[in-house]
GROMACS .gro file of C-alpha atoms in nm:
model
  233
    1MET     CA    1   0.050   2.261   0.169
    2THR     CA    2   0.015   2.583   0.367
    3GLU     CA    3   0.032   2.450   0.723
    4GLY     CA    4   0.289   2.178   0.654
    5PHE     CA    5   0.538   2.409   0.484
    6ARG     CA    6   0.489   2.693   0.725
    7ARG     CA    7   0.730   2.542   0.979
    8ALA     CA    8   1.014   2.508   0.729
    9LEU     CA    9   0.960   2.859   0.592
   10ASP     CA   10   0.966   3.003   0.943
   11ASP     CA   11   1.305   2.839   0.994
   12LEU     CA   12   1.425   3.007   0.675
   13GLY     CA   13   1.291   3.344   0.784
   14VAL     CA   14   1.047   3.348   0.493
   15HIS     CA   15   0.727   3.538   0.561
   16LYS     CA   16   0.439   3.635   0.342
   17GLY     CA   17   0.471   3.972   0.175
   18LEU     CA   18   0.581   3.891  -0.177
   19VAL     CA   19   0.831   4.139  -0.317
   20SER     CA   20   0.621   4.340  -0.558
   21PRO     CA   21   0.843   4.316  -0.870
   22CYS     CA   22   0.845   3.932  -0.848
   23ARG     CA   23   0.574   3.721  -0.999
   24VAL     CA   24   0.566   3.344  -1.031
   25ASP     CA   25   0.472   3.260  -1.389
   26THR     CA   26   0.493   2.880  -1.362
   27LEU     CA   27   0.539   2.625  -1.087
   28THR     CA   28   0.623   2.265  -1.172
   29ILE     CA   29   0.632   2.006  -0.895
   30GLY     CA   30   0.799   1.669  -0.942
   31PRO     CA   31   0.996   1.404  -0.751
   32GLY     CA   32   1.251   1.579  -0.535
   33ALA     CA   33   1.205   1.933  -0.662
   34ALA     CA   34   0.971   2.219  -0.738
   35VAL     CA   35   1.085   2.451  -1.018
   36ALA     CA   36   0.937   2.798  -1.064
   37ARG     CA   37   0.990   3.069  -1.320
   38VAL     CA   38   0.985   3.402  -1.141
   39ARG     CA   39   0.941   3.714  -1.351
   40VAL     CA   40   1.090   4.046  -1.238
   41THR     CA   41   1.018   4.255  -1.547
   42ARG     CA   42   0.866   4.182  -1.886
   43GLN     CA   43   1.201   4.075  -2.025
   44ARG     CA   44   1.377   3.958  -1.709
   45PHE     CA   45   1.301   3.641  -1.519
   46TYR     CA   46   1.484   3.380  -1.312
   47ASP     CA   47   1.439   3.008  -1.256
   48VAL     CA   48   1.434   2.889  -0.897
   49ARG     CA   49   1.455   2.534  -0.766
   50VAL     CA   50   1.338   2.408  -0.428
   51GLY     CA   51   1.470   2.059  -0.365
   52LEU     CA   52   1.344   1.810  -0.107
   53PRO     CA   53   1.475   1.453  -0.053
   54THR     CA   54   1.247   1.178  -0.180
   55PHE     CA   55   1.157   0.863   0.013
   56GLY     CA   56   1.267   0.521  -0.102
   57LYS     CA   57   1.053   0.220  -0.180
   58GLN     CA   58   1.081   0.077   0.170
   59VAL     CA   59   0.921   0.387   0.325
   60TRP     CA   60   0.651   0.416   0.060
   61THR     CA   61   0.563   0.047   0.083
   62ALA     CA   62   0.515   0.073   0.460
   63VAL     CA   63   0.320   0.400   0.440
   64ILE     CA   64   0.084   0.278   0.168
   65ALA     CA   65   0.020  -0.048   0.357
   66ALA     CA   66  -0.068   0.155   0.669
   67VAL     CA   67  -0.297   0.384   0.469
   68VAL     CA   68  -0.477   0.088   0.311
   69ALA     CA   69  -0.525  -0.065   0.657
   70ASP     CA   70  -0.707   0.253   0.763
   71GLU     CA   71  -1.041   0.244   0.583
   72SER     CA   72  -1.138   0.607   0.644
   73THR     CA   73  -0.802   0.737   0.516
   74THR     CA   74  -0.817   0.510   0.212
   75THR     CA   75  -1.167   0.629   0.125
   76ALA     CA   76  -1.075   0.994   0.166
   77MET     CA   77  -0.763   0.972  -0.048
   78LEU     CA   78  -0.932   0.777  -0.325
   79ASP     CA   79  -1.194   1.055  -0.323
   80GLY     CA   80  -0.917   1.310  -0.379
   81GLN     CA   81  -0.892   1.435  -0.021
   82VAL     CA   82  -0.588   1.430   0.206
   83PRO     CA   83  -0.677   1.391   0.576
   84ASP     CA   84  -0.521   1.644   0.814
   85ASP     CA   85  -0.352   1.367   1.013
   86VAL     CA   86  -0.188   1.194   0.715
   87GLU     CA   87   0.154   1.286   0.856
   88ARG     CA   88   0.114   1.017   1.124
   89PHE     CA   89   0.177   0.741   0.870
   90PHE     CA   90   0.516   0.894   0.793
   91VAL     CA   91   0.596   0.966   1.157
   92ALA     CA   92   0.545   0.594   1.223
   93GLU     CA   93   0.829   0.530   0.976
   94GLN     CA   94   1.040   0.799   1.146
   95VAL     CA   95   1.045   1.028   0.842
   96PRO     CA   96   0.887   1.375   0.808
   97LEU     CA   97   0.632   1.429   0.534
   98PHE     CA   98   0.689   1.804   0.538
   99PRO     CA   99   1.041   1.943   0.584
  100GLU     CA  100   1.103   1.977   0.955
  101ALA     CA  101   1.371   2.241   0.915
  102GLY     CA  102   1.510   2.473   0.653
  103TRP     CA  103   1.825   2.263   0.620
  104GLU     CA  104   1.631   1.983   0.449
  105LEU     CA  105   1.545   2.213   0.160
  106SER     CA  106   1.803   2.277  -0.110
  107LEU     CA  107   1.755   2.620  -0.269
  108ASP     CA  108   1.889   2.748  -0.597
  109CYS     CA  109   1.821   3.049  -0.820
  110THR     CA  110   1.970   3.162  -1.151
  111CYS     CA  111   1.990   3.525  -1.038
  112PRO     CA  112   2.338   3.677  -0.979
  113GLY     CA  113   2.270   3.750  -0.611
  114THR     CA  114   2.437   3.565  -0.324
  115ARG     CA  115   2.166   3.590  -0.059
  116VAL     CA  116   1.975   3.270   0.012
  117PRO     CA  117   1.687   3.277  -0.001
  118CYS     CA  118   1.680   3.564  -0.247
  119ASP     CA  119   1.361   3.751  -0.335
  120HIS     CA  120   1.297   3.512  -0.624
  121LEU     CA  121   1.331   3.205  -0.403
  122VAL     CA  122   1.100   3.368  -0.149
  123ALA     CA  123   0.843   3.411  -0.426
  124GLY     CA  124   0.884   3.047  -0.529
  125LEU     CA  125   0.862   2.918  -0.172
  126ILE     CA  126   0.545   3.113  -0.101
  127ALA     CA  127   0.391   2.985  -0.424
  128LEU     CA  128   0.481   2.631  -0.319
  129GLU     CA  129   0.334   2.686   0.026
  130GLU     CA  130   0.009   2.813  -0.123
  131ASP     CA  131  -0.019   2.539  -0.386
  132ALA     CA  132  -0.380   2.422  -0.387
  133ASP     CA  133  -0.309   2.056  -0.464
  134PRO     CA  134  -0.273   1.867  -0.132
  135PHE     CA  135  -0.103   1.581  -0.318
  136SER     CA  136   0.192   1.799  -0.421
  137ILE     CA  137   0.390   1.713  -0.109
  138PHE     CA  138   0.368   1.342  -0.199
  139ALA     CA  139   0.499   1.422  -0.547
  140LEU     CA  140   0.794   1.607  -0.393
  141ARG     CA  141   0.864   1.304  -0.175
  142GLY     CA  142   0.860   1.066  -0.472
  143ARG     CA  143   0.499   0.962  -0.543
  144ASP     CA  144   0.286   1.171  -0.776
  145ARG     CA  145  -0.090   1.176  -0.732
  146ALA     CA  146  -0.172   0.923  -1.006
  147THR     CA  147   0.092   0.671  -0.896
  148LEU     CA  148   0.006   0.701  -0.528
  149LEU     CA  149  -0.368   0.658  -0.577
  150ASP     CA  150  -0.312   0.370  -0.818
  151GLU     CA  151  -0.106   0.184  -0.558
  152ILE     CA  152  -0.357   0.256  -0.280
  153GLY     CA  153  -0.652   0.157  -0.499
  154ARG     CA  154  -0.487  -0.163  -0.616
  155GLN     CA  155  -0.397  -0.277  -0.266
  156ALA     CA  156  -0.734  -0.175  -0.123
  157GLY     CA  157  -0.911  -0.361  -0.404
  158ALA     CA  158  -0.705  -0.674  -0.344
  159ARG     CA  159  -0.791  -0.660   0.025
  160VAL     CA  160  -1.164  -0.627  -0.046
  161THR     CA  161  -1.180  -0.902  -0.309
  162ALA     CA  162  -0.951  -1.148  -0.135
  163PRO     CA  163  -1.151  -1.455  -0.026
  164SER     CA  164  -1.196  -1.478   0.347
  165ALA     CA  165  -1.148  -1.795   0.549
  166GLU     CA  166  -1.526  -1.834   0.562
  167ASP     CA  167  -1.546  -1.818   0.181
  168GLU     CA  168  -1.275  -2.082   0.143
  169THR     CA  169  -1.425  -2.328   0.394
  170PRO     CA  170  -1.788  -2.428   0.330
  171GLY     CA  171  -2.018  -2.507   0.619
  172LEU     CA  172  -2.081  -2.868   0.720
  173ASP     CA  173  -2.443  -2.851   0.603
  174GLU     CA  174  -2.317  -2.765   0.253
  175VAL     CA  175  -2.103  -3.074   0.217
  176MET     CA  176  -2.305  -3.345   0.392
  177ASP     CA  177  -2.418  -3.501   0.063
  178ASP     CA  178  -2.062  -3.587  -0.036
  179PHE     CA  179  -1.887  -3.556   0.299
  180PHE     CA  180  -1.759  -3.914   0.281
  181GLY     CA  181  -1.649  -3.893  -0.080
  182TRP     CA  182  -1.282  -3.926  -0.166
  183GLY     CA  183  -1.282  -3.639  -0.414
  184PRO     CA  184  -1.148  -3.673  -0.767
  185ALA     CA  185  -1.047  -4.028  -0.847
  186GLY     CA  186  -0.684  -4.106  -0.911
  187ASP     CA  187  -0.544  -4.388  -1.123
  188VAL     CA  188  -0.777  -4.677  -1.049
  189THR     CA  189  -0.691  -4.899  -1.343
  190ASN     CA  190  -0.519  -5.151  -1.115
  191THR     CA  191  -0.748  -5.112  -0.819
  192ARG     CA  192  -0.974  -5.404  -0.726
  193ARG     CA  193  -1.327  -5.273  -0.704
  194PRO     CA  194  -1.548  -5.431  -0.433
  195SER     CA  195  -1.853  -5.615  -0.544
  196ALA     CA  196  -2.183  -5.436  -0.505
  197GLY     CA  197  -2.305  -5.442  -0.148
  198ASP     CA  198  -1.968  -5.549  -0.007
  199PRO     CA  199  -1.891  -5.303   0.279
  200LEU     CA  200  -1.565  -5.478   0.360
  201GLY     CA  201  -1.445  -5.403   0.008
  202LEU     CA  202  -1.445  -5.034   0.088
  203LEU     CA  203  -1.143  -5.089   0.311
  204ASP     CA  204  -0.946  -5.197   0.007
  205GLU     CA  205  -1.011  -4.854  -0.149
  206VAL     CA  206  -0.855  -4.669   0.142
  207PRO     CA  207  -0.513  -4.530   0.040
  208PRO     CA  208  -0.228  -4.697   0.229
  209LEU     CA  209  -0.192  -4.543   0.575
  210LYS     CA  210   0.146  -4.498   0.739
  211SER     CA  211  -0.001  -4.528   1.086
  212THR     CA  212   0.012  -4.870   1.255
  213VAL     CA  213  -0.081  -5.013   1.593
  214ASP     CA  214   0.175  -5.257   1.724
  215GLY     CA  215   0.286  -5.316   1.367
  216THR     CA  216  -0.066  -5.384   1.236
  217SER     CA  217  -0.211  -5.147   0.975
  218VAL     CA  218  -0.519  -4.947   1.066
  219THR     CA  219  -0.701  -5.091   0.767
  220GLU     CA  220  -0.662  -5.445   0.896
  221LEU     CA  221  -0.766  -5.341   1.247
  222LEU     CA  222  -1.089  -5.202   1.104
  223ARG     CA  223  -1.192  -5.526   0.930
  224PRO     CA  224  -1.332  -5.697   1.247
  225LEU     CA  225  -1.530  -5.380   1.324
  226TYR     CA  226  -1.679  -5.373   0.972
  227ARG     CA  227  -1.770  -5.744   0.999
  228SER     CA  228  -1.940  -5.685   1.332
  229LEU     CA  229  -2.136  -5.382   1.205
  230THR     CA  230  -2.254  -5.563   0.892
  231GLY     CA  231  -2.330  -5.893   1.064
  232GLN     CA  232  -2.078  -6.088   0.857
  233GLU     CA  233  -1.905  -6.252   1.153
   0.00000   0.00000   0.00000
């Protein structure tokens, strides 16, 4: 998170050059806060907390949808890499991924001093800046690595496996053998079946049509045509 956090730390006046007596023993990053234990001596240590507002579901839903729509970003993130331009997805939602100014960070330390940031907070902030996991900033904003990648992977998988329009609609050459079939038969127990070889009887199998021509049903209008075609006039 080095480059992303650098701007916020500059606003706070935090610069590298860790105060020698301070050492960060542990750094835990979770939704909305990073908590560090900073040791001053063997027996003396302080707990510092660096808070950062999380994003709500509306922002995360939009960002993840945009990421999934970008194939190269999706591939990179599922491979455990965070592209340098990932901030653009958040900018599109008018929210900053990294804190844009020091005021967005809430800083607290258990030491008795009143200066903010104190030496212990400086140590914690620098440790946070140098954190090697590029997914840590997402965790601070409300989505840990596992949850984020699970959502991206699930949506990307659904997009890949979803049947396309071409898959749903077969080509004409694939359906010519039964193109004129009526599909699964309904209740035909009371339907008069035409005698074998009776083309006109097929008209009686046509479901009732609402369309009429001058009050005459289409089925009845077709009977003279069928008689003419079959030579039954």
